mmCIF file of C-alpha atoms in Angstrom:
data_model
loop_
_atom_site.group_PDB
_atom_site.id
_atom_site.type_symbol
_atom_site.label_atom_id
_atom_site.label_comp_id
_atom_site.label_asym_id
_atom_site.label_seq_id
_atom_site.Cartn_x
_atom_site.Cartn_y
_atom_site.Cartn_z
ATOM 1 C CA MET A 1 0.289 -18.856 11.659
ATOM 2 C CA ARG A 2 4.005 -18.482 12.238
ATOM 3 C CA SER A 3 5.316 -19.412 15.657
ATOM 4 C CA LEU A 4 8.866 -18.188 15.034
ATOM 5 C CA PRO A 5 8.686 -14.526 13.926
ATOM 6 C CA LEU A 6 12.459 -14.107 13.914
ATOM 7 C CA VAL A 7 12.842 -16.958 11.431
ATOM 8 C CA ALA A 8 10.281 -15.305 9.176
ATOM 9 C CA ILE A 9 12.072 -11.966 9.351
ATOM 10 C CA LEU A 10 15.423 -13.558 8.534
ATOM 11 C CA ALA A 11 13.863 -15.367 5.590
ATOM 12 C CA VAL A 12 12.630 -12.062 4.181
ATOM 13 C CA GLN A 13 16.050 -10.512 4.637
ATOM 14 C CA MET A 14 17.790 -13.418 2.901
ATOM 15 C CA ALA A 15 15.440 -13.143 -0.099
ATOM 16 C CA ALA A 16 17.152 -9.958 -1.311
ATOM 17 C CA PRO A 17 20.429 -9.608 0.633
ATOM 18 C CA SER A 18 21.618 -6.555 -1.305
ATOM 19 C CA ALA A 19 18.448 -4.539 -0.766
ATOM 20 C CA PRO A 20 18.742 -1.907 2.001
ATOM 21 C CA GLN A 21 16.419 -2.496 4.962
ATOM 22 C CA ALA A 22 15.632 -1.159 8.420
ATOM 23 C CA THR A 23 14.123 -2.941 11.422
ATOM 24 C CA ILE A 24 11.915 -1.123 13.916
ATOM 25 C CA ALA A 25 10.234 -2.414 17.068
ATOM 26 C CA ALA A 26 7.936 -1.246 19.853
ATOM 27 C CA GLY A 27 6.674 -3.537 22.597
ATOM 28 C CA PRO A 28 5.163 -6.644 20.996
ATOM 29 C CA SER A 29 5.490 -5.273 17.445
ATOM 30 C CA ARG A 30 8.415 -5.647 15.052
ATOM 31 C CA ALA A 31 8.671 -4.673 11.393
ATOM 32 C CA VAL A 32 11.231 -4.825 8.600
ATOM 33 C CA LEU A 33 11.041 -2.045 5.999
ATOM 34 C CA TYR A 34 12.583 -1.837 2.570
ATOM 35 C CA LEU A 35 14.487 1.424 1.987
ATOM 36 C CA PRO A 36 14.411 3.233 -1.365
ATOM 37 C CA ASP A 37 17.532 3.098 -3.495
ATOM 38 C CA ALA A 38 17.740 3.655 -7.263
ATOM 39 C CA ASN A 39 20.498 1.054 -7.655
ATOM 40 C CA THR A 40 19.918 -1.623 -5.015
ATOM 41 C CA GLY A 41 16.400 -1.060 -3.695
ATOM 42 C CA TYR A 42 14.108 -4.077 -3.399
ATOM 43 C CA TYR A 43 11.497 -2.217 -5.458
ATOM 44 C CA ARG A 44 12.523 -0.063 -8.417
ATOM 45 C CA GLY A 45 9.298 -0.011 -10.411
ATOM 46 C CA THR A 46 7.401 3.140 -11.359
ATOM 47 C CA ARG A 47 3.936 2.258 -10.079
ATOM 48 C CA PHE A 48 4.265 2.461 -6.285
ATOM 49 C CA ASP A 49 5.804 5.007 -3.929
ATOM 50 C CA TRP A 50 9.250 3.645 -2.986
ATOM 51 C CA SER A 51 9.003 4.633 0.683
ATOM 52 C CA GLY A 52 7.472 2.702 3.554
ATOM 53 C CA ALA A 53 7.129 -0.746 1.973
ATOM 54 C CA ILE A 54 6.998 -3.295 4.790
ATOM 55 C CA ALA A 55 8.700 -6.630 4.188
ATOM 56 C CA SER A 56 7.258 -8.171 7.354
ATOM 57 C CA LEU A 57 5.366 -7.110 10.453
ATOM 58 C CA GLU A 58 4.794 -9.231 13.547
ATOM 59 C CA TRP A 59 2.508 -8.388 16.462
ATOM 60 C CA ARG A 60 2.471 -10.910 19.286
ATOM 61 C CA ARG A 61 1.985 -14.274 17.596
ATOM 62 C CA HIS A 62 0.483 -12.871 14.383
ATOM 63 C CA SER A 63 2.004 -11.749 11.082
ATOM 64 C CA TYR A 64 0.432 -9.304 8.664
ATOM 65 C CA PHE A 65 2.567 -8.665 5.569
ATOM 66 C CA GLY A 66 4.949 -10.707 3.450
ATOM 67 C CA LYS A 67 5.902 -11.936 -0.008
ATOM 68 C CA TRP A 68 2.573 -12.750 -1.619
ATOM 69 C CA PHE A 69 3.862 -13.193 -5.191
ATOM 70 C CA GLU A 70 6.032 -15.845 -6.881
ATOM 71 C CA LYS A 71 7.896 -13.911 -9.585
ATOM 72 C CA TYR A 72 10.329 -11.277 -8.334
ATOM 73 C CA ASP A 73 11.952 -8.558 -10.380
ATOM 74 C CA PRO A 74 12.827 -5.176 -8.803
ATOM 75 C CA ARG A 75 11.233 -3.408 -11.783
ATOM 76 C CA LEU A 76 8.057 -5.481 -11.898
ATOM 77 C CA HIS A 77 5.104 -3.220 -11.131
ATOM 78 C CA ASP A 78 3.709 -5.303 -8.241
ATOM 79 C CA ALA A 79 6.735 -7.223 -6.938
ATOM 80 C CA ILE A 80 6.414 -5.496 -3.576
ATOM 81 C CA THR A 81 4.998 -6.180 -0.144
ATOM 82 C CA GLY A 82 2.431 -4.060 1.648
ATOM 83 C CA PRO A 83 1.353 -1.662 2.680
ATOM 84 C CA VAL A 84 2.470 0.406 -0.292
ATOM 85 C CA GLU A 85 0.916 3.454 -1.898
ATOM 86 C CA GLU A 86 0.199 4.437 -5.470
ATOM 87 C CA PHE A 87 -0.345 8.050 -6.511
ATOM 88 C CA SER A 88 -2.010 8.832 -9.814
ATOM 89 C CA SER A 89 0.338 10.477 -12.282
ATOM 90 C CA VAL A 90 0.931 14.231 -12.236
ATOM 91 C CA GLY A 91 1.418 16.144 -15.492
ATOM 92 C CA TYR A 92 1.014 13.181 -17.847
ATOM 93 C CA ASP A 93 -1.489 14.864 -20.187
ATOM 94 C CA ASP A 94 0.588 18.040 -20.434
ATOM 95 C CA ALA A 95 3.904 16.286 -21.091
ATOM 96 C CA ARG A 96 5.070 15.968 -24.677
ATOM 97 C CA VAL A 97 6.301 12.640 -26.053
ATOM 98 C CA GLY A 98 9.874 12.307 -24.854
ATOM 99 C CA GLY A 99 9.247 14.752 -22.014
ATOM 100 C CA SER A 100 8.729 13.887 -18.371
ATOM 101 C CA PHE A 101 5.831 13.632 -15.939
ATOM 102 C CA VAL A 102 5.739 12.966 -12.208
ATOM 103 C CA ARG A 103 5.168 9.853 -10.114
ATOM 104 C CA ILE A 104 5.127 10.925 -6.457
ATOM 105 C CA GLY A 105 7.475 8.762 -4.406
ATOM 106 C CA VAL A 106 9.288 7.630 -7.569
ATOM 107 C CA GLY A 107 10.428 10.767 -9.370
ATOM 108 C CA ALA A 108 10.175 12.076 -12.930
ATOM 109 C CA VAL A 109 9.617 9.519 -15.696
ATOM 110 C CA ARG A 110 9.710 9.762 -19.482
ATOM 111 C CA LYS A 111 6.503 9.805 -21.504
ATOM 112 C CA PRO A 112 6.821 7.511 -24.526
ATOM 113 C CA ASP A 113 4.712 7.583 -27.668
ATOM 114 C CA GLU A 114 1.652 5.704 -26.377
ATOM 115 C CA PRO A 115 -2.115 6.102 -26.610
ATOM 116 C CA ALA A 116 -2.720 6.338 -22.852
ATOM 117 C CA TYR A 117 -1.034 6.067 -19.475
ATOM 118 C CA ARG A 118 -0.157 2.482 -18.478
ATOM 119 C CA GLN A 119 -0.703 1.937 -14.758
ATOM 120 C CA PHE A 120 1.162 -1.372 -14.794
ATOM 121 C CA GLY A 121 3.876 -0.315 -17.240
ATOM 122 C CA MET A 122 7.505 0.422 -16.465
ATOM 123 C CA TYR A 123 8.630 3.925 -17.459
ATOM 124 C CA ASP A 124 12.187 5.190 -17.794
ATOM 125 C CA ILE A 125 13.143 7.297 -14.787
ATOM 126 C CA THR A 126 14.620 10.617 -15.899
ATOM 127 C CA ASP A 127 15.092 12.071 -12.388
ATOM 128 C CA PRO A 128 14.840 9.849 -9.276
ATOM 129 C CA GLY A 129 14.849 12.902 -7.026
ATOM 130 C CA THR A 130 16.695 12.946 -3.721
ATOM 131 C CA TRP A 131 15.937 10.646 -0.791
ATOM 132 C CA THR A 132 16.786 11.427 2.823
ATOM 133 C CA ILE A 133 16.090 8.699 5.392
ATOM 134 C CA HIS A 134 16.134 8.983 9.186
ATOM 135 C CA THR A 135 15.925 5.692 11.083
ATOM 136 C CA GLY A 136 14.996 5.366 14.758
ATOM 137 C CA SER A 137 14.290 2.420 17.022
ATOM 138 C CA SER A 138 10.530 2.520 16.397
ATOM 139 C CA SER A 139 10.146 4.711 13.308
ATOM 140 C CA VAL A 140 11.592 5.575 9.913
ATOM 141 C CA GLU A 141 11.151 8.952 8.224
ATOM 142 C CA PHE A 142 11.460 9.207 4.443
ATOM 143 C CA VAL A 143 11.858 12.530 2.646
ATOM 144 C CA HIS A 144 11.686 12.656 -1.154
ATOM 145 C CA GLU A 145 12.402 15.882 -3.007
ATOM 146 C CA LEU A 146 11.873 16.340 -6.732
ATOM 147 C CA ARG A 147 12.979 19.425 -8.616
ATOM 148 C CA ASP A 148 10.978 21.122 -11.366
ATOM 149 C CA THR A 149 9.457 18.758 -13.928
ATOM 150 C CA GLY A 150 7.241 20.660 -16.344
ATOM 151 C CA GLY A 151 6.264 23.048 -13.560
ATOM 152 C CA SER A 152 5.657 20.313 -10.967
ATOM 153 C CA ALA A 153 7.936 19.832 -7.962
ATOM 154 C CA TYR A 154 7.443 18.632 -4.402
ATOM 155 C CA ARG A 155 8.818 17.699 -1.014
ATOM 156 C CA TYR A 156 7.166 14.498 0.207
ATOM 157 C CA ARG A 157 7.680 13.298 3.775
ATOM 158 C CA LYS A 158 6.409 10.026 5.216
ATOM 159 C CA ASN A 159 6.907 8.788 8.769
ATOM 160 C CA VAL A 160 6.315 5.087 9.495
ATOM 161 C CA ARG A 161 5.911 4.550 13.233
ATOM 162 C CA LEU A 162 5.238 1.555 15.501
ATOM 163 C CA ALA A 163 3.709 1.972 18.959
ATOM 164 C CA GLY A 164 2.338 -1.031 20.830
ATOM 165 C CA ASN A 165 -0.244 -2.658 18.566
ATOM 166 C CA THR A 166 -0.408 0.304 16.173
ATOM 167 C CA LEU A 167 1.336 1.213 12.922
ATOM 168 C CA THR A 168 0.934 4.819 11.764
ATOM 169 C CA LEU A 169 1.779 6.296 8.361
ATOM 170 C CA GLU A 170 2.022 10.094 8.494
ATOM 171 C CA HIS A 171 2.220 11.928 5.161
ATOM 172 C CA HIS A 172 3.141 15.505 4.267
ATOM 173 C CA LEU A 173 3.218 16.744 0.668
ATOM 174 C CA LYS A 174 4.511 20.260 -0.032
ATOM 175 C CA ASN A 175 4.091 21.705 -3.505
ATOM 176 C CA THR A 176 7.384 23.414 -4.375
ATOM 177 C CA GLY A 177 6.491 23.884 -8.051
ATOM 178 C CA VAL A 178 4.477 26.471 -9.942
ATOM 179 C CA LYS A 179 1.574 24.216 -10.963
ATOM 180 C CA PRO A 180 -1.119 22.774 -8.672
ATOM 181 C CA ILE A 181 -0.779 19.114 -7.732
ATOM 182 C CA ALA A 182 -3.988 17.101 -8.045
ATOM 183 C CA THR A 183 -3.708 13.367 -7.459
ATOM 184 C CA THR A 184 -5.363 10.395 -5.824
ATOM 185 C CA VAL A 185 -3.550 7.931 -3.599
ATOM 186 C CA TYR A 186 -4.505 4.587 -2.118
ATOM 187 C CA GLU A 187 -3.051 1.954 0.167
ATOM 188 C CA HIS A 188 -2.376 -1.373 -1.530
ATOM 189 C CA ASN A 189 -1.998 -3.346 1.663
ATOM 190 C CA PHE A 190 -1.309 -6.853 0.346
ATOM 191 C CA TYR A 191 -2.529 -8.277 3.667
ATOM 192 C CA MET A 192 -1.256 -11.775 4.465
ATOM 193 C CA LEU A 193 -2.777 -12.439 7.891
ATOM 194 C CA ASP A 194 -0.705 -15.274 9.366
ATOM 195 C CA GLU A 195 -0.044 -16.379 5.768
ATOM 196 C CA GLN A 196 -3.531 -17.867 5.644
ATOM 197 C CA PRO A 197 -4.778 -18.656 2.106
ATOM 198 C CA THR A 198 -7.658 -16.561 0.859
ATOM 199 C CA GLY A 199 -10.912 -18.348 1.613
ATOM 200 C CA PRO A 200 -13.713 -18.847 4.158
ATOM 201 C CA GLY A 201 -11.576 -17.788 7.133
ATOM 202 C CA PHE A 202 -11.478 -14.172 5.917
ATOM 203 C CA VAL A 203 -13.976 -11.355 6.327
ATOM 204 C CA VAL A 204 -13.652 -7.648 5.447
ATOM 205 C CA ARG A 205 -15.851 -5.285 7.467
ATOM 206 C CA PHE A 206 -16.943 -1.654 6.987
ATOM 207 C CA PRO A 207 -18.988 0.840 9.071
ATOM 208 C CA PHE A 208 -21.559 1.142 6.253
ATOM 209 C CA ALA A 209 -23.656 -1.227 4.158
ATOM 210 C CA THR A 210 -21.792 -1.804 0.931
ATOM 211 C CA ARG A 211 -22.474 -3.096 -2.585
ATOM 212 C CA ALA A 212 -20.150 -4.761 -5.086
ATOM 213 C CA ALA A 213 -20.128 -3.086 -8.503
ATOM 214 C CA ARG A 214 -18.867 -6.250 -10.219
ATOM 215 C CA PRO A 215 -19.614 -9.968 -9.879
ATOM 216 C CA LEU A 216 -17.535 -11.838 -7.303
ATOM 217 C CA ASP A 217 -17.795 -15.122 -9.223
ATOM 218 C CA GLY A 218 -18.975 -17.194 -6.290
ATOM 219 C CA LEU A 219 -15.695 -16.648 -4.451
ATOM 220 C CA ALA A 220 -17.042 -13.962 -2.107
ATOM 221 C CA GLU A 221 -20.262 -12.111 -1.397
ATOM 222 C CA VAL A 222 -21.441 -8.937 0.287
ATOM 223 C CA ARG A 223 -23.547 -9.351 3.423
ATOM 224 C CA GLY A 224 -24.588 -5.925 4.652
ATOM 225 C CA ARG A 225 -21.465 -4.319 6.096
ATOM 226 C CA GLU A 226 -19.230 -7.297 5.376
ATOM 227 C CA VAL A 227 -17.571 -9.050 2.486
ATOM 228 C CA VAL A 228 -17.207 -12.743 3.274
ATOM 229 C CA PHE A 229 -15.140 -15.261 1.352
ATOM 230 C CA LEU A 230 -16.986 -18.432 0.385
ATOM 231 C CA GLN A 231 -14.353 -20.868 -0.837
ATOM 232 C CA PRO A 232 -10.588 -21.225 -1.186
ATOM 233 C CA PHE A 233 -9.111 -19.445 -4.185
ATOM 234 C CA LYS A 234 -7.275 -21.506 -6.777
ATOM 235 C CA PRO A 235 -3.765 -20.199 -7.588
ATOM 236 C CA THR A 236 -4.958 -18.305 -10.676
ATOM 237 C CA GLN A 237 -8.235 -16.961 -9.274
ATOM 238 C CA THR A 238 -8.750 -13.307 -8.332
ATOM 239 C CA ILE A 239 -11.628 -10.938 -7.637
ATOM 240 C CA PHE A 240 -11.769 -7.226 -8.381
ATOM 241 C CA THR A 241 -14.618 -4.827 -7.716
ATOM 242 C CA GLU A 242 -15.352 -1.296 -6.634
ATOM 243 C CA LEU A 243 -17.359 -1.147 -3.409
ATOM 244 C CA GLU A 244 -20.145 1.406 -3.015
ATOM 245 C CA GLY A 245 -22.094 2.839 -0.103
ATOM 246 C CA PHE A 246 -19.559 5.014 1.740
ATOM 247 C CA GLY A 247 -20.360 8.618 2.620
ATOM 248 C CA THR A 248 -18.522 11.919 2.477
ATOM 249 C CA GLY A 249 -17.068 11.902 6.003
ATOM 250 C CA SER A 250 -13.741 10.464 7.137
ATOM 251 C CA GLY A 251 -15.586 8.159 9.567
ATOM 252 C CA ASP A 252 -16.282 5.741 6.709
ATOM 253 C CA TYR A 253 -12.542 5.244 6.217
ATOM 254 C CA ASP A 254 -12.643 2.394 8.723
ATOM 255 C CA ILE A 255 -11.809 -1.059 7.365
ATOM 256 C CA ARG A 256 -11.330 -4.277 9.296
ATOM 257 C CA VAL A 257 -9.771 -7.432 7.871
ATOM 258 C CA GLU A 258 -10.034 -10.530 10.026
ATOM 259 C CA ASN A 259 -9.064 -14.151 9.735
ATOM 260 C CA ARG A 260 -11.259 -16.323 11.924
ATOM 261 C CA THR A 261 -8.993 -19.363 11.417
ATOM 262 C CA SER A 262 -5.819 -17.903 12.919
ATOM 263 C CA GLY A 263 -7.413 -15.181 15.071
ATOM 264 C CA ALA A 264 -5.602 -12.218 13.451
ATOM 265 C CA GLY A 265 -7.332 -8.905 12.860
ATOM 266 C CA VAL A 266 -6.348 -5.454 11.643
ATOM 267 C CA ARG A 267 -8.296 -2.194 11.633
ATOM 268 C CA GLN A 268 -7.257 0.408 9.049
ATOM 269 C CA THR A 269 -8.490 3.994 9.498
ATOM 270 C CA GLY A 270 -7.767 7.301 7.780
ATOM 271 C CA ASP A 271 -8.382 10.960 8.539
ATOM 272 C CA ARG A 272 -9.611 11.824 5.024
ATOM 273 C CA PRO A 273 -12.901 10.917 3.284
ATOM 274 C CA LEU A 274 -12.830 8.049 0.826
ATOM 275 C CA SER A 275 -12.972 8.988 -2.841
ATOM 276 C CA LYS A 276 -13.107 5.374 -4.053
ATOM 277 C CA LEU A 277 -13.011 1.921 -2.490
ATOM 278 C CA VAL A 278 -11.804 -1.219 -4.251
ATOM 279 C CA LEU A 279 -11.467 -4.845 -3.217
ATOM 280 C CA TRP A 280 -8.894 -6.999 -5.006
ATOM 281 C CA SER A 281 -7.894 -10.417 -3.745
ATOM 282 C CA ALA A 282 -5.786 -13.301 -4.979
ATOM 283 C CA ALA A 283 -5.059 -16.722 -3.509
ATOM 284 C CA THR A 284 -2.380 -15.372 -1.150
ATOM 285 C CA THR A 285 -3.614 -11.896 -0.243
ATOM 286 C CA VAL A 286 -6.779 -9.952 0.642
ATOM 287 C CA CYS A 287 -6.616 -6.306 -0.428
ATOM 288 C CA PRO A 288 -9.163 -3.603 0.327
ATOM 289 C CA GLU A 289 -7.871 -0.447 -1.387
ATOM 290 C CA ALA A 290 -8.954 2.886 0.090
ATOM 291 C CA PHE A 291 -8.514 5.934 -2.181
ATOM 292 C CA ILE A 292 -8.354 9.572 -1.115
ATOM 293 C CA ASP A 293 -7.961 12.806 -3.109
ATOM 294 C CA VAL A 294 -4.974 15.070 -2.533
ATOM 295 C CA LYS A 295 -4.856 18.604 -3.941
ATOM 296 C CA VAL A 296 -2.033 21.034 -3.150
ATOM 297 C CA GLU A 297 -1.627 24.545 -4.525
ATOM 298 C CA PRO A 298 1.881 25.951 -5.213
ATOM 299 C CA GLY A 299 3.619 26.797 -1.943
ATOM 300 C CA ALA A 300 1.024 24.920 0.135
ATOM 301 C CA GLU A 301 1.269 21.625 2.034
ATOM 302 C CA SER A 302 -1.220 18.806 2.561
ATOM 303 C CA SER A 303 -1.094 16.202 5.350
ATOM 304 C CA TRP A 304 -2.947 12.956 6.007
ATOM 305 C CA ARG A 305 -2.611 9.919 8.261
ATOM 306 C CA ILE A 306 -3.342 6.193 7.955
ATOM 307 C CA THR A 307 -3.427 4.035 11.086
ATOM 308 C CA TYR A 308 -3.343 0.238 11.447
ATOM 309 C CA GLU A 309 -4.440 -1.342 14.721
ATOM 310 C CA PHE A 310 -3.623 -5.032 15.194
ATOM 311 C CA TYR A 311 -5.815 -7.200 17.405
ATOM 312 C CA ASP A 312 -7.013 -10.714 18.208
ATOM 313 C CA VAL A 313 -10.326 -12.066 16.972
ATOM 314 C CA GLU A 314 -12.270 -15.115 18.080
ATOM 315 C CA ARG A 315 -11.348 -18.207 16.116
ATOM 316 C CA LYS A 316 -13.962 -20.314 14.383
#
């Protein structure tokens, strides 16, 4: 647990002094966000949406996000702090080699001669689109517009808002092209509750009984509606599995991550049904990943909301 939130925030800011940032606050909550910039942005990879990445967030005496990785490079696919979002590619199969396809929140990128799409690869950006950013005392609005790329174009708006113990991500995606947009998107939260190491203090809870599709290697196990962590992770250890058991209603998009050592908890909810649920965790971060489907016809707009509620839990 960090007792000096301001020191932590300053440390994050000093880590990349040239990267544009914004600080927002509301009551007991304070967050530092990285702002997208094609030349000086903290994150310039082609995997994650450039908007809304949170460098740090403090609520009361607890912290929730931070630098979970050791190696930093602005173009490294996962050198970013959470929560961040990844959209599946749009137009990849239809693009010719040397042509462009779309990464929402990144822009248009070039398709090389390759056998299949590389989720963790770095692609050349052919059109970064246009970013407009409006910063307030407790919120930041990001607007990303991309012109026609093989018939695909969009206006993507995200509002990141703090209010008391709540962080809300509001999304609006308008299809300004001539082809339908069909994609999936998930939150890669990179939770770092009070910078506690991944281990027996953590539990991830759901409103439904779940099952792990892959072995958890003795590091964690499913117990009904919970995933509990059994032992501390070594620096190189990770787990990855899809989780089953959720239904077709949005009520199952309700995930709680708690650390019983420090007393920090967070509840993540969405207003769309889950299409897939994944749990990935490393020694420094616990990451439930909630996927939803987004489909937008030409001229139409789709909206969805993700909410994070921060709270205290009983220590053990």
